[in-house]
Coordinates of C-alpha atoms in Angstrom, one line a residue:
M1160 CA 214.7 31.1 11.2
C1161 CA 215.6 27.5 12.5
S1162 CA 216.9 26.6 9.0
R1163 CA 219.1 29.6 9.0
V1164 CA 220.6 28.8 12.4
G1165 CA 221.1 25.2 11.3
R1166 CA 223.0 26.3 8.1
L1167 CA 225.1 28.7 10.2
L1168 CA 226.0 25.9 12.6
I1169 CA 226.9 23.6 9.7
A1170 CA 229.1 26.3 8.1
L1171 CA 230.8 26.9 11.5
C1172 CA 231.6 23.2 12.0
C1173 CA 232.9 22.9 8.4
A1174 CA 235.2 25.9 8.8
L1175 CA 236.6 24.8 12.2
A1176 CA 237.1 21.1 11.1
P1177 CA 240.5 21.7 9.3
A1178 CA 241.8 23.7 12.3
L1179 CA 240.9 20.9 14.8
V1180 CA 242.4 18.2 12.6
S1181 CA 245.6 20.2 12.1
L1182 CA 245.9 20.8 15.9
A1183 CA 245.3 17.1 16.6
A1184 CA 248.0 16.2 14.0
A1185 CA 250.4 18.7 15.5
G1186 CA 249.9 17.3 19.0
S1187 CA 250.4 13.7 17.8
A1188 CA 253.7 14.6 16.1
L1189 CA 254.9 16.4 19.2
A1190 CA 254.1 13.4 21.4
D1191 CA 255.4 10.5 19.5
D1192 CA 257.2 11.9 16.4
G1193 CA 254.8 10.0 14.1
T1194 CA 255.6 6.5 15.4
R1195 CA 252.5 4.3 16.0
I1196 CA 252.0 1.1 17.9
V1197 CA 249.0 -1.1 17.1
V1198 CA 248.2 -4.3 19.1
S1199 CA 246.5 -6.8 16.9
E1200 CA 246.4 -9.8 19.2
L1201 CA 246.4 -10.4 22.9
D1202 CA 246.4 -14.0 24.4
A1203 CA 245.8 -14.3 28.1
S1204 CA 244.6 -17.9 28.1
A1205 CA 247.8 -19.1 29.8
F1206 CA 247.8 -16.5 32.5
P1207 CA 250.0 -15.4 34.2
E1208 CA 251.9 -15.7 30.9
I1209 CA 250.7 -13.0 28.5
R1210 CA 251.5 -12.8 24.8
L1211 CA 250.9 -9.8 22.6
V1212 CA 251.4 -9.2 18.8
A1213 CA 252.0 -5.6 17.9
A1214 CA 253.0 -3.7 14.8
V1215 CA 255.2 -0.6 15.0
T1216 CA 255.2 1.9 12.2
D1217 CA 257.0 5.2 11.6
A1218 CA 255.6 8.5 10.4
S1219 CA 255.5 7.4 6.8
G1220 CA 253.6 4.1 7.7
K1221 CA 256.6 1.8 7.2
P1222 CA 257.3 -0.8 9.8
V1223 CA 260.1 -0.2 12.3
R1224 CA 262.6 -3.0 12.2
G1225 CA 265.3 -4.1 14.5
L1226 CA 263.5 -3.8 17.8
G1227 CA 264.7 -6.0 20.7
T1228 CA 263.8 -6.9 24.2
G1229 CA 265.0 -3.7 25.7
D1230 CA 263.2 -1.4 23.2
L1231 CA 259.5 -2.1 24.0
K1232 CA 258.7 -1.4 27.7
V1233 CA 255.7 -3.3 29.1
S1234 CA 253.7 -2.1 32.2
E1235 CA 250.8 -3.9 33.7
N1236 CA 248.5 -1.8 36.0
G1237 CA 251.4 0.6 36.3
V1238 CA 254.0 -2.0 37.2
V1239 CA 256.9 -2.6 34.8
Q1240 CA 257.1 -6.2 33.6
N1241 CA 260.1 -8.2 32.4
A1242 CA 259.1 -8.9 28.8
T1243 CA 260.8 -10.6 25.8
T1244 CA 260.4 -9.1 22.3
K1245 CA 260.9 -11.1 19.1
L1246 CA 259.8 -11.0 15.5
A1247 CA 256.3 -12.6 15.4
S1248 CA 257.3 -14.6 12.4
E1249 CA 260.0 -16.4 14.5
V1250 CA 257.4 -17.3 17.2
A1251 CA 254.1 -17.6 15.3
P1252 CA 253.7 -18.0 11.6
V1253 CA 251.1 -16.2 9.6
A1254 CA 247.8 -17.8 8.4
L1255 CA 246.5 -15.4 5.7
A1256 CA 243.2 -15.5 3.8
M1257 CA 243.4 -13.4 0.7
V1258 CA 239.9 -12.5 -0.5
L1259 CA 239.5 -11.0 -4.0
D1260 CA 236.4 -9.4 -5.5
T1261 CA 235.8 -10.8 -9.0
S1262 CA 232.5 -9.2 -9.8
G1263 CA 231.7 -7.7 -13.2
S1264 CA 232.8 -4.2 -12.2
M1265 CA 236.4 -5.5 -11.7
A1266 CA 236.7 -6.4 -15.4
G1267 CA 239.6 -5.0 -17.4
R1268 CA 242.5 -3.1 -15.7
P1269 CA 241.2 -3.5 -12.1
I1270 CA 241.3 -7.3 -12.1
I1271 CA 244.7 -7.4 -13.8
D1272 CA 246.3 -5.0 -11.2
A1273 CA 244.4 -6.7 -8.4
K1274 CA 245.7 -10.2 -9.3
A1275 CA 249.2 -8.9 -9.6
A1276 CA 249.0 -7.3 -6.1
V1277 CA 247.6 -10.4 -4.5
S1278 CA 250.2 -12.6 -6.2
S1279 CA 253.0 -10.3 -4.8
L1280 CA 251.5 -10.7 -1.3
A1281 CA 251.3 -14.5 -1.7
A1282 CA 254.9 -14.6 -3.0
A1283 CA 256.2 -12.6 0.0
L1284 CA 255.1 -15.3 2.5
T1285 CA 258.0 -17.1 4.3
G1286 CA 258.4 -20.9 4.5
A1287 CA 256.5 -21.2 7.8
D1288 CA 253.6 -19.1 6.7
Q1289 CA 250.3 -20.3 5.1
G1290 CA 248.0 -18.6 2.7
A1291 CA 244.6 -19.2 1.1
I1292 CA 242.9 -17.7 -2.0
I1293 CA 239.2 -16.9 -2.0
T1294 CA 237.3 -15.2 -4.8
F1295 CA 233.8 -14.0 -4.8
A1296 CA 231.2 -12.5 -7.1
A1297 CA 227.5 -13.6 -6.7
T1298 CA 229.0 -16.9 -5.3
V1299 CA 232.1 -17.6 -3.3
Q1300 CA 234.9 -20.0 -4.5
V1301 CA 237.7 -21.2 -2.3
R1302 CA 240.3 -21.6 -5.1
Q1303 CA 243.1 -22.6 -2.7
T1304 CA 242.9 -23.7 0.9
L1305 CA 245.7 -23.0 3.4
T1306 CA 249.0 -24.0 2.0
K1307 CA 252.7 -23.1 2.3
D1308 CA 253.3 -23.5 -1.5
T1309 CA 253.4 -19.9 -2.8
A1310 CA 253.3 -21.1 -6.5
R1311 CA 249.9 -22.7 -5.9
L1312 CA 248.7 -19.5 -4.4
V1313 CA 249.9 -17.5 -7.4
D1314 CA 248.3 -20.0 -9.9
A1315 CA 245.0 -19.9 -8.0
T1316 CA 245.0 -16.1 -8.1
N1317 CA 245.7 -15.9 -11.8
A1318 CA 242.9 -18.3 -12.6
A1319 CA 240.2 -15.7 -11.4
T1320 CA 237.9 -14.0 -13.9
A1321 CA 235.6 -11.1 -13.4
T1322 CA 231.8 -11.6 -13.7
G1323 CA 228.6 -11.4 -11.7
D1324 CA 227.4 -9.5 -8.6
T1325 CA 229.1 -8.9 -5.2
A1326 CA 228.7 -11.1 -2.0
I1327 CA 231.2 -9.6 0.5
Y1328 CA 229.8 -11.2 3.7
D1329 CA 229.6 -14.7 2.2
A1330 CA 233.3 -14.3 1.3
L1331 CA 234.2 -13.2 4.8
A1332 CA 232.3 -16.2 6.3
A1333 CA 234.2 -18.5 4.0
A1334 CA 237.5 -16.9 4.9
T1335 CA 236.7 -17.3 8.6
A1336 CA 235.9 -21.0 8.1
V1337 CA 239.2 -21.6 6.1
L1338 CA 241.3 -20.0 8.9
N1339 CA 239.8 -22.3 11.5
A1340 CA 242.1 -25.0 10.1
A1341 CA 245.2 -23.0 11.0
P1342 CA 247.3 -24.0 14.0
A1343 CA 246.4 -22.4 17.3
S1344 CA 249.7 -20.5 17.5
A1345 CA 249.3 -19.0 14.1
R1346 CA 248.6 -15.3 13.5
R1347 CA 245.3 -15.2 11.5
A1348 CA 244.4 -12.3 9.2
I1349 CA 242.1 -11.6 6.3
V1350 CA 242.9 -9.3 3.4
L1351 CA 239.8 -8.2 1.6
L1352 CA 239.8 -6.4 -1.8
T1353 CA 236.5 -5.1 -3.2
D1354 CA 235.3 -2.3 -5.5
G1355 CA 231.6 -2.2 -4.8
V1356 CA 228.6 -2.6 -2.5
D1357 CA 227.4 -6.0 -1.2
N1358 CA 224.2 -7.0 -3.1
S1359 CA 224.1 -10.8 -3.1
S1360 CA 225.2 -12.1 0.3
R1361 CA 223.1 -14.8 1.9
A1362 CA 225.0 -14.7 5.2
D1363 CA 223.7 -12.2 7.9
R1364 CA 226.0 -9.2 8.3
A1365 CA 225.8 -9.1 12.1
T1366 CA 226.5 -12.8 12.3
V1367 CA 229.6 -12.6 10.1
L1368 CA 231.0 -9.6 12.0
A1369 CA 230.3 -11.3 15.3
A1370 CA 232.3 -14.4 14.1
I1371 CA 235.2 -12.2 13.1
A1372 CA 235.2 -10.5 16.5
S1373 CA 234.9 -13.8 18.3
A1374 CA 237.9 -15.3 16.4
K1375 CA 239.8 -12.0 17.0
T1376 CA 240.9 -12.1 13.3
P1377 CA 242.0 -8.7 12.0
V1378 CA 240.6 -7.8 8.6
F1379 CA 242.5 -5.5 6.3
V1380 CA 240.0 -4.0 3.9
I1381 CA 241.1 -2.4 0.6
G1382 CA 238.4 -0.4 -1.2
L1383 CA 239.1 0.2 -4.9
G1384 CA 237.5 3.1 -6.8
A1385 CA 234.9 5.6 -5.7
D1386 CA 231.7 3.6 -5.6
L1387 CA 232.2 2.1 -2.1
D1388 CA 230.0 1.5 0.9
R1389 CA 232.5 3.2 3.2
P1390 CA 230.6 2.8 6.5
A1391 CA 230.1 -0.9 5.9
L1392 CA 233.8 -1.5 5.0
A1393 CA 235.0 0.5 8.0
A1394 CA 232.7 -1.6 10.2
I1395 CA 234.3 -4.8 8.8
A1396 CA 237.8 -3.4 9.5
S1397 CA 236.9 -2.5 13.0
A1398 CA 235.2 -5.8 13.9
A1399 CA 238.4 -7.1 15.4
P1400 CA 241.4 -5.3 16.9
G1401 CA 244.2 -4.6 14.4
G1402 CA 242.0 -4.2 11.3
R1403 CA 242.4 -1.4 8.9
F1404 CA 240.5 0.2 6.0
V1405 CA 242.5 1.6 3.1
E1406 CA 241.1 3.3 -0.1
A1407 CA 242.8 2.8 -3.4
P1408 CA 241.5 5.5 -5.9
K1409 CA 243.1 3.8 -8.9
P1410 CA 244.1 0.2 -9.7
A1411 CA 247.7 1.2 -10.0
D1412 CA 247.7 2.1 -6.2
L1413 CA 247.1 -1.6 -5.3
A1414 CA 250.8 -2.7 -5.7
G1415 CA 252.0 -0.2 -3.1
I1416 CA 249.2 -0.9 -0.7
Y1417 CA 249.8 -4.7 -0.8
G1418 CA 253.5 -4.2 -0.6
A1419 CA 253.2 -2.1 2.6
L1420 CA 250.7 -4.7 4.0
S1421 CA 253.0 -7.6 3.5
E1422 CA 255.8 -5.7 5.1
Q1423 CA 253.6 -4.9 8.1
L1424 CA 252.4 -8.5 8.5
L1425 CA 255.9 -10.0 8.3
S1426 CA 257.5 -7.4 10.6
Q1427 CA 255.2 -7.6 13.6
Y1428 CA 256.6 -8.2 17.0
S1429 CA 255.7 -10.8 19.6
V1430 CA 255.9 -9.6 23.2
V1431 CA 255.8 -12.2 25.9
Y1432 CA 255.9 -11.6 29.7
R1433 CA 254.9 -13.3 32.9
S1434 CA 252.5 -11.2 35.0
S1435 CA 253.6 -10.5 38.5
A1436 CA 250.0 -9.6 39.7
L1437 CA 248.2 -11.8 42.2
V1438 CA 244.6 -11.2 41.3
R1439 CA 241.3 -13.1 41.2
D1440 CA 239.4 -14.4 38.2
D1441 CA 237.8 -11.9 35.8
T1442 CA 239.8 -9.0 37.1
A1443 CA 240.3 -6.3 34.5
M1444 CA 244.0 -5.6 33.8
S1445 CA 245.5 -2.8 31.7
I1446 CA 248.7 -3.1 29.6
E1447 CA 250.8 -0.2 28.3
L1448 CA 253.5 -0.6 25.6
A1449 CA 256.0 2.2 25.4
L1450 CA 258.7 2.8 22.8
Q1451 CA 261.4 5.5 23.0
R1452 CA 263.1 6.5 19.8
S1453 CA 264.9 9.8 18.8
G1454 CA 264.0 11.4 22.1
A1455 CA 260.2 10.8 21.6
I1456 CA 258.1 8.3 23.6
T1457 CA 255.2 6.5 21.9
T1458 CA 252.7 4.6 24.0
T1459 CA 249.6 2.5 23.5
S1460 CA 247.4 0.6 25.9
T1461 CA 245.0 -2.3 25.9
T1462 CA 243.1 -4.4 28.4
Y1463 CA 242.2 -8.0 29.2
R1464 CA 240.5 -10.0 31.9
V1465 CA 242.0 -12.8 33.9
P1466 CA 240.5 -16.0 32.6
G1467 CA 238.5 -18.3 34.9
G1468 CA 240.6 -20.7 36.9
R1469 CA 243.8 -18.9 36.3
G1470 CA 243.6 -16.2 39.1
V1471 CA 244.2 -16.4 42.8
P1472 CA 241.4 -18.3 44.5
A1473 CA 239.1 -16.2 46.8
P1474 CA 239.7 -16.6 50.6
T1475 CA 237.4 -19.1 52.3
A1476 CA 234.9 -17.5 54.6
A1477 CA 235.2 -18.4 58.3
P1478 CA 232.4 -20.7 59.6
T1479 CA 229.6 -18.8 61.3
V1480 CA 228.1 -20.0 64.5
A1481 CA 224.3 -20.5 64.3
P1482 CA 222.5 -18.3 66.9
A1483 CA 220.5 -20.0 69.6
P1484 CA 216.9 -20.3 68.8
V1485 CA 214.6 -17.7 70.4
T1486 CA 211.2 -18.8 71.6
D1487 CA 208.2 -16.6 71.0
P1488 CA 209.9 -13.7 69.3
E1489 CA 208.2 -10.4 69.5
P1490 CA 206.9 -9.1 66.2
V1491 CA 208.9 -6.3 64.7
V1492 CA 207.0 -3.7 62.7
V1493 CA 209.1 -2.2 59.9
V1494 CA 207.9 1.3 59.0
P1495 CA 209.1 2.3 55.5
P1496 CA 210.7 5.7 55.4
A1497 CA 208.5 8.5 54.2
R1498 CA 209.4 9.7 50.7
S1499 CA 210.2 13.4 50.5
F1500 CA 209.4 15.3 47.3
K1501 CA 211.4 18.3 46.1
P1502 CA 209.6 21.6 46.3
E1503 CA 210.4 22.3 42.6
L1504 CA 208.5 19.1 41.6
V1505 CA 205.6 20.0 43.8
G1506 CA 205.4 23.5 42.3
L1507 CA 205.4 22.1 38.7
L1508 CA 202.7 19.6 39.5
G1509 CA 200.6 22.4 41.1
A1510 CA 201.0 24.7 38.1
A1511 CA 200.0 21.8 35.8
T1512 CA 196.9 21.1 37.9
V1513 CA 195.8 24.7 37.8
L1514 CA 196.3 24.9 34.0
T1515 CA 194.3 21.7 33.5
L1516 CA 191.4 23.1 35.6
L1517 CA 191.3 26.4 33.6
L1518 CA 191.2 24.5 30.3
W1519 CA 188.4 22.3 31.6
V1520 CA 186.4 25.4 32.7
A1521 CA 187.0 27.1 29.4
E1522 CA 185.8 24.0 27.5
L1523 CA 182.6 23.9 29.6
A1524 CA 182.0 27.6 28.8
N1525 CA 182.4 27.0 25.0
R1526 CA 180.5 23.7 24.8
F1527 CA 177.1 25.3 24.0
P1528 CA 177.6 28.1 21.5
G1529 CA 175.0 30.7 20.7
R1530 CA 172.3 30.1 18.1
Q1531 CA 173.7 32.7 15.6
R1532 CA 177.2 31.3 15.9
R1533 CA 175.9 27.7 15.4
R1534 CA 174.0 28.7 12.2
L1535 CA 177.1 30.6 10.8
E1536 CA 179.3 27.5 11.5
V1537 CA 176.8 25.3 9.6
F1538 CA 176.8 27.7 6.7
V1539 CA 180.6 28.0 6.4
R1540 CA 181.0 24.2 6.8
S1541 CA 178.5 23.6 4.0
L1542 CA 180.5 25.9 1.7
S1543 CA 183.8 24.2 2.6
L1544 CA 182.4 20.8 1.6
T1545 CA 182.3 22.0 -2.0
S1546 CA 186.1 22.1 -2.0
T1547 CA 188.2 19.0 -2.5
H1548 CA 190.6 20.3 0.2
A1549 CA 188.0 20.1 3.0
K1550 CA 189.2 18.4 6.1
R1551 CA 187.8 17.4 9.5
R1552 CA 188.5 19.8 12.4
S1553 CA 191.3 18.5 14.6
L1554 CA 191.4 18.2 18.4
V1555 CA 193.4 21.4 18.5
Q1556 CA 190.6 23.4 16.7
R1557 CA 187.8 21.8 18.7
V1558 CA 189.3 21.9 22.2
I1559 CA 192.5 23.8 22.6
V1560 CA 191.7 26.9 20.5
P1561 CA 188.3 27.6 22.2
S1562 CA 190.1 27.2 25.6
L1563 CA 192.8 29.7 24.6
R1564 CA 190.1 32.0 23.3
A1565 CA 188.3 31.9 26.7
A1566 CA 191.6 32.4 28.6
G1567 CA 192.7 35.3 26.4
R1568 CA 189.4 37.2 26.2
P1569 CA 189.9 38.9 29.6
I1570 CA 193.4 39.9 28.7
T1571 CA 192.3 41.6 25.4
R1572 CA 189.9 43.8 27.3
I1573 CA 192.9 45.6 28.9
T1574 CA 195.2 45.3 25.8
P1575 CA 195.6 48.5 23.7
V1576 CA 193.6 48.5 20.4
G1577 CA 196.8 49.1 18.3
V1578 CA 198.4 46.0 19.7
I1579 CA 195.3 43.9 19.0
A1580 CA 195.2 45.2 15.4
A1581 CA 198.9 44.5 14.8
T1582 CA 198.4 41.0 16.2
K1583 CA 195.5 40.3 13.9
E1584 CA 197.6 41.5 10.9
R1585 CA 200.5 39.3 11.8
L1586 CA 198.2 36.3 12.2
Q1587 CA 196.5 37.0 8.8
H1588 CA 199.9 37.2 7.1
A1589 CA 200.8 33.8 8.6
G1590 CA 197.4 32.3 7.4
E1591 CA 195.9 32.2 10.9
P1592 CA 197.8 29.0 12.0
L1593 CA 195.6 26.5 13.9
G1594 CA 192.7 29.0 13.5
L1595 CA 194.2 31.3 16.1
G1596 CA 192.7 34.8 16.5
A1597 CA 194.1 37.8 18.4
A1598 CA 192.6 36.6 21.7
E1599 CA 194.0 33.1 21.4
F1600 CA 197.4 34.3 20.4
I1601 CA 197.6 36.7 23.3
G1602 CA 196.5 33.8 25.6
V1603 CA 199.3 31.6 24.1
R1604 CA 201.9 34.3 24.8
V1605 CA 200.8 34.9 28.4
G1606 CA 200.5 31.2 29.2
L1607 CA 203.9 30.4 27.7
A1608 CA 205.4 33.3 29.5
V1609 CA 204.0 32.2 32.9
A1610 CA 205.1 28.6 32.3
L1611 CA 208.7 29.5 31.2
A1612 CA 208.9 32.0 34.0
T1613 CA 208.1 29.3 36.5
A1614 CA 210.5 26.8 35.0
G1615 CA 213.2 29.5 34.7
T1616 CA 212.8 30.5 38.3
L1617 CA 213.0 26.9 39.5
G1618 CA 215.9 26.0 37.2
V1619 CA 218.1 29.0 38.0
T1620 CA 217.4 28.5 41.7
R1621 CA 218.3 24.9 41.4
L1622 CA 221.5 25.4 39.4
A1623 CA 222.8 28.4 41.2
D1624 CA 221.7 27.1 44.6
N1625 CA 220.9 30.6 45.6
A1626 CA 217.5 32.2 46.0
A1627 CA 218.8 35.6 45.0
A1628 CA 219.2 34.4 41.4
A1629 CA 215.5 33.6 41.1
P1630 CA 214.6 37.1 39.6
W1631 CA 216.9 36.5 36.7
G1632 CA 215.2 33.2 35.8
L1633 CA 211.8 34.9 36.2
L1634 CA 212.7 37.8 33.9
G1635 CA 214.4 35.5 31.3
G1636 CA 211.5 33.1 31.2
L1637 CA 208.9 35.9 30.9
A1638 CA 210.8 37.6 28.0
F1639 CA 211.5 34.4 26.1
G1640 CA 208.0 32.9 26.6
F1641 CA 206.3 36.1 25.5
A1642 CA 208.6 36.6 22.4
L1643 CA 208.8 33.0 21.2
P1644 CA 205.3 32.8 19.7
G1645 CA 205.9 36.1 17.8
F1646 CA 209.1 34.6 16.3
V1647 CA 207.3 31.5 15.2
V1648 CA 204.4 33.4 13.6
D1649 CA 206.8 35.7 11.8
A1650 CA 208.7 32.7 10.4
I1651 CA 205.5 31.1 9.2
A1652 CA 204.4 34.4 7.6
R1653 CA 207.7 34.7 5.7
G1654 CA 207.3 31.1 4.4
R1655 CA 203.7 31.7 3.4
K1656 CA 204.5 35.0 1.5
S1657 CA 207.3 33.2 -0.3
A1658 CA 204.9 30.4 -1.3
I1659 CA 202.3 32.9 -2.6
R1660 CA 205.0 34.7 -4.7
K1661 CA 206.0 31.5 -6.3
A1662 CA 202.5 30.4 -7.1
L1663 CA 201.2 33.8 -8.3
P1664 CA 202.5 33.7 -11.9
A1665 CA 201.1 30.3 -12.7
A1666 CA 197.8 31.2 -11.0
L1667 CA 197.5 34.4 -13.1
D1668 CA 198.2 32.4 -16.3
M1669 CA 195.4 30.0 -15.3
L1670 CA 193.1 32.9 -14.6
A1671 CA 193.9 34.4 -18.0
L1672 CA 193.3 31.2 -19.9
S1673 CA 190.0 30.6 -18.1
A1674 CA 188.9 34.1 -18.9
E1675 CA 189.8 33.7 -22.6
A1676 CA 187.9 30.4 -22.6
G1677 CA 184.8 32.2 -21.7
L1678 CA 184.6 31.7 -17.9
S1679 CA 183.6 34.5 -15.6
F1680 CA 186.0 35.9 -13.0
D1681 CA 184.4 33.8 -10.3
G1682 CA 184.7 30.6 -12.5
A1683 CA 188.4 31.4 -13.2
I1684 CA 189.0 31.8 -9.4
S1685 CA 187.2 28.5 -8.8
Q1686 CA 189.5 26.7 -11.3
V1687 CA 192.7 27.9 -9.4
A1688 CA 191.2 27.2 -6.0
H1689 CA 190.3 23.6 -6.9
R1690 CA 193.3 22.6 -8.9
W1691 CA 196.1 23.6 -6.5
D1692 CA 196.7 23.2 -2.8
T1693 CA 198.9 26.3 -1.9
P1694 CA 198.5 29.3 0.4
L1695 CA 197.4 31.3 -2.7
S1696 CA 194.7 28.8 -3.6
D1697 CA 193.5 28.9 0.1
E1698 CA 193.1 32.6 -0.2
F1699 CA 191.3 32.3 -3.5
R1700 CA 188.9 29.7 -1.9
R1701 CA 188.2 32.2 0.8
L1702 CA 187.7 34.9 -1.8
L1703 CA 185.2 32.7 -3.6
V1704 CA 183.2 32.1 -0.5
E1705 CA 183.0 35.8 0.1
F1706 CA 181.7 36.3 -3.5
Q1707 CA 179.1 33.6 -2.9
M1708 CA 178.0 35.3 0.4
G1709 CA 177.3 38.5 -1.7
R1710 CA 180.2 40.6 -0.7
E1711 CA 181.2 43.4 -3.1
R1712 CA 184.0 42.3 -5.4
K1713 CA 186.1 45.4 -4.9
H1714 CA 186.1 45.2 -1.1
A1715 CA 186.8 41.4 -1.1
L1716 CA 189.8 41.8 -3.4
R1717 CA 191.4 44.6 -1.4
E1718 CA 190.9 42.7 1.8
L1719 CA 192.6 39.7 0.1
A1720 CA 195.6 41.9 -0.7
Q1721 CA 195.7 43.3 2.9
R1722 CA 195.3 39.8 4.4
S1723 CA 198.2 38.3 2.5
G1724 CA 200.8 41.1 2.9
V1725 CA 202.3 40.4 -0.5
P1726 CA 202.9 43.6 -2.7
E1727 CA 202.5 41.6 -5.9
L1728 CA 199.0 40.4 -4.8
T1729 CA 198.1 44.0 -3.9
R1730 CA 198.9 45.1 -7.4
F1731 CA 196.9 42.3 -8.9
A1732 CA 193.9 43.2 -6.8
N1733 CA 194.1 46.9 -7.8
A1734 CA 194.5 46.0 -11.5
V1735 CA 191.4 43.7 -11.4
V1736 CA 189.3 46.4 -9.6
Q1737 CA 190.5 49.0 -12.1
A1738 CA 189.8 46.8 -15.1
D1739 CA 186.4 45.9 -13.8
S1740 CA 185.5 49.6 -13.4
L1741 CA 186.9 50.7 -16.8
G1742 CA 185.7 47.7 -18.8
V1743 CA 189.2 46.5 -19.9
P1744 CA 189.4 42.8 -21.0
L1745 CA 190.4 40.8 -17.9
S1746 CA 192.6 38.3 -19.7
R1747 CA 194.9 41.0 -21.1
V1748 CA 195.3 42.6 -17.6
L1749 CA 196.1 39.2 -16.1
Y1750 CA 198.7 38.4 -18.7
E1751 CA 200.4 41.7 -18.1
Q1752 CA 200.4 41.2 -14.4
S1753 CA 201.9 37.7 -14.8
S1754 CA 204.8 38.9 -17.1
Q1755 CA 205.5 41.8 -14.7
I1756 CA 205.7 39.5 -11.7
R1757 CA 208.1 37.2 -13.5
I1758 CA 210.3 40.1 -14.4
Q1759 CA 210.3 41.2 -10.8
R1760 CA 211.1 37.7 -9.6
R1761 CA 214.1 37.5 -12.0
Q1762 CA 215.3 40.9 -10.9
R1763 CA 215.0 39.8 -7.2
A1764 CA 217.1 36.7 -8.0
E1765 CA 219.7 38.8 -9.7
E1766 CA 219.8 41.1 -6.7
L1767 CA 220.3 38.2 -4.3
A1768 CA 223.0 36.7 -6.5
R1769 CA 224.9 40.0 -6.5
K1770 CA 224.6 40.3 -2.7
A1771 CA 225.9 36.8 -2.1
P1772 CA 229.7 37.6 -2.6
V1773 CA 229.4 40.4 -0.1
K1774 CA 227.6 38.2 2.5
M1775 CA 230.2 35.4 1.9
L1776 CA 233.0 37.8 2.8
F1777 CA 232.2 37.9 6.5
P1778 CA 232.2 34.1 7.2
M1779 CA 235.3 33.7 5.1
V1780 CA 237.2 36.4 7.1
A1781 CA 235.8 35.2 10.5
L1782 CA 235.9 31.4 10.0
I1783 CA 237.9 30.2 7.0
F1784 CA 241.0 32.4 7.2
P1785 CA 241.7 31.7 10.9
A1786 CA 241.5 27.9 10.1
L1787 CA 243.9 28.4 7.2
F1788 CA 246.3 30.3 9.4
V1789 CA 246.1 27.5 12.0
V1790 CA 246.8 24.8 9.4
I1791 CA 249.8 26.7 7.9
L1792 CA 251.3 28.1 11.1
G1793 CA 250.1 25.5 13.6
P1794 CA 253.0 22.9 13.1
A1795 CA 255.5 25.7 13.7
V1796 CA 254.1 26.8 17.0
P1797 CA 255.3 23.9 19.2
R1798 CA 258.9 24.2 17.9
L1799 CA 258.8 28.0 18.4
L1800 CA 257.6 27.6 22.0
Q1801 CA 260.3 25.0 22.6
S1802 CA 263.0 27.3 21.1
L1803 CA 261.8 30.3 23.2
G1804 CA 261.6 28.1 26.4
S1805 CA 265.3 27.1 25.9
L1806 CA 266.5 30.7 26.0
P1807 CA 268.2 31.8 29.2

């Protein structure tokens, strides 16, 4: 039952995901018309002078050009600031580390297209910018340190060859070290291209990501192909603000990705303003950038803390006058306030104490069993030792089950006989989990109902803050606590019946082979019981013990069929009893039973397959079709509402 509920929840989430994504996309388009502002760098070390580097892209991902001082509005803690906006390349050049994967999986067309894309990015750098070329396979090679000569960068890229394994984090550590030589005013960035999963790095992953975050160097990660460690690459891209993870399904896509990346890096804007806030050191400040284009407003926000020594000094405390000394002060006794406990907690502790006392009394009552019962337990235990599946009795079977039996025995005296018989049958179909009998199961039901009724009463009273709501919690707790064990036992019984049906054909084949080999029916049953560990083999072991105790074969087989609740096993028991009475060869009967069961199993599978389309119709109508309608009609709803709102 739990697995069905889990599958239903997963199907519901999968059906609603497209609708939620489409609604989010529609809301974003309405708010900012697709324009996006990403702050990749914030420098507050010269506070009150603040410098930001931001990229502005339109709905298609292309950078927005031609912005001036009056286009980007800057607000700090809600106060508009007088900011100056310029192209970042005019103020701070780019220091770019281009990292290329040259492992063996890049051989052929991937390495050719990758070198062409990296070369185009290196050639796009302006005269003030610097670039470095780093390749990696099992080892890392810094083929070209930071230089302004684009020809040397292109030559270093073309010299790369594909061979070996992949060491992504070693390459990132080398790129971070190379960028440390860049000027302090430069805009540092790393462009990483890889097509696989890291398998050779010696550097620690957490240390490398921490170094990237400390240097505030954005990493643009480009994943080529389908065999990618996407969570790891996404973590690298999000290690520092401004990073990005892009997937390139085919090598031919690299040229467009690198072209857009070079356009973005070389078209970033530098926003500088002087803060008007008078605040102390380590005060958290929030910045909001706003851009208004074509009637739509796009905003983004970021935060920083005032560096030490740059804020307004804290006011000096006034000198305090020392009090006059007091001679022989009287001792003051401080009495700690008495702690008050909530009545709900007191009630729960009291109920737990009473339950523990009852369990202890029940254990004392069952500690010394009767002489006949002790002899029977020794006999059954000696029989079970002949099985390879024998196990020691657990604490539940030694302590909890006897306690539940003692607690449930008075209740069974007033329970109708039909209810007790139905309970025994349900437990037998479930394989008597934890060795529970009818008395123990009724005790579990009553105890759980009382516990949940108490918890429900206290919880509802606490949540509703009204004592009149207590009966609802009491009734709900009683009903749920009494019904829950039944649901669990029925679910166990269904799983056990399914396991018996699956194991029955193979078991019948083994019985038939054993009978043809000359074994008796008891010997054939013993072979199945000792070779498998399934619910069916457990039933056969119990049947074998009954045979050894001298019980008549006919009655033992029919009780086996009744105890399992599986119709196929009932037919098997009847066929064996009839063959035994008529003198029919047992192997032939077993083979016929096995073939018949396989035919029925195939027919049942065909029946379920034909029912599947009908069952799938309801979730499609209820979940998938509404999501499709939202995806198709969702973008038109805001414009329709806007048009209707403008009508007189």
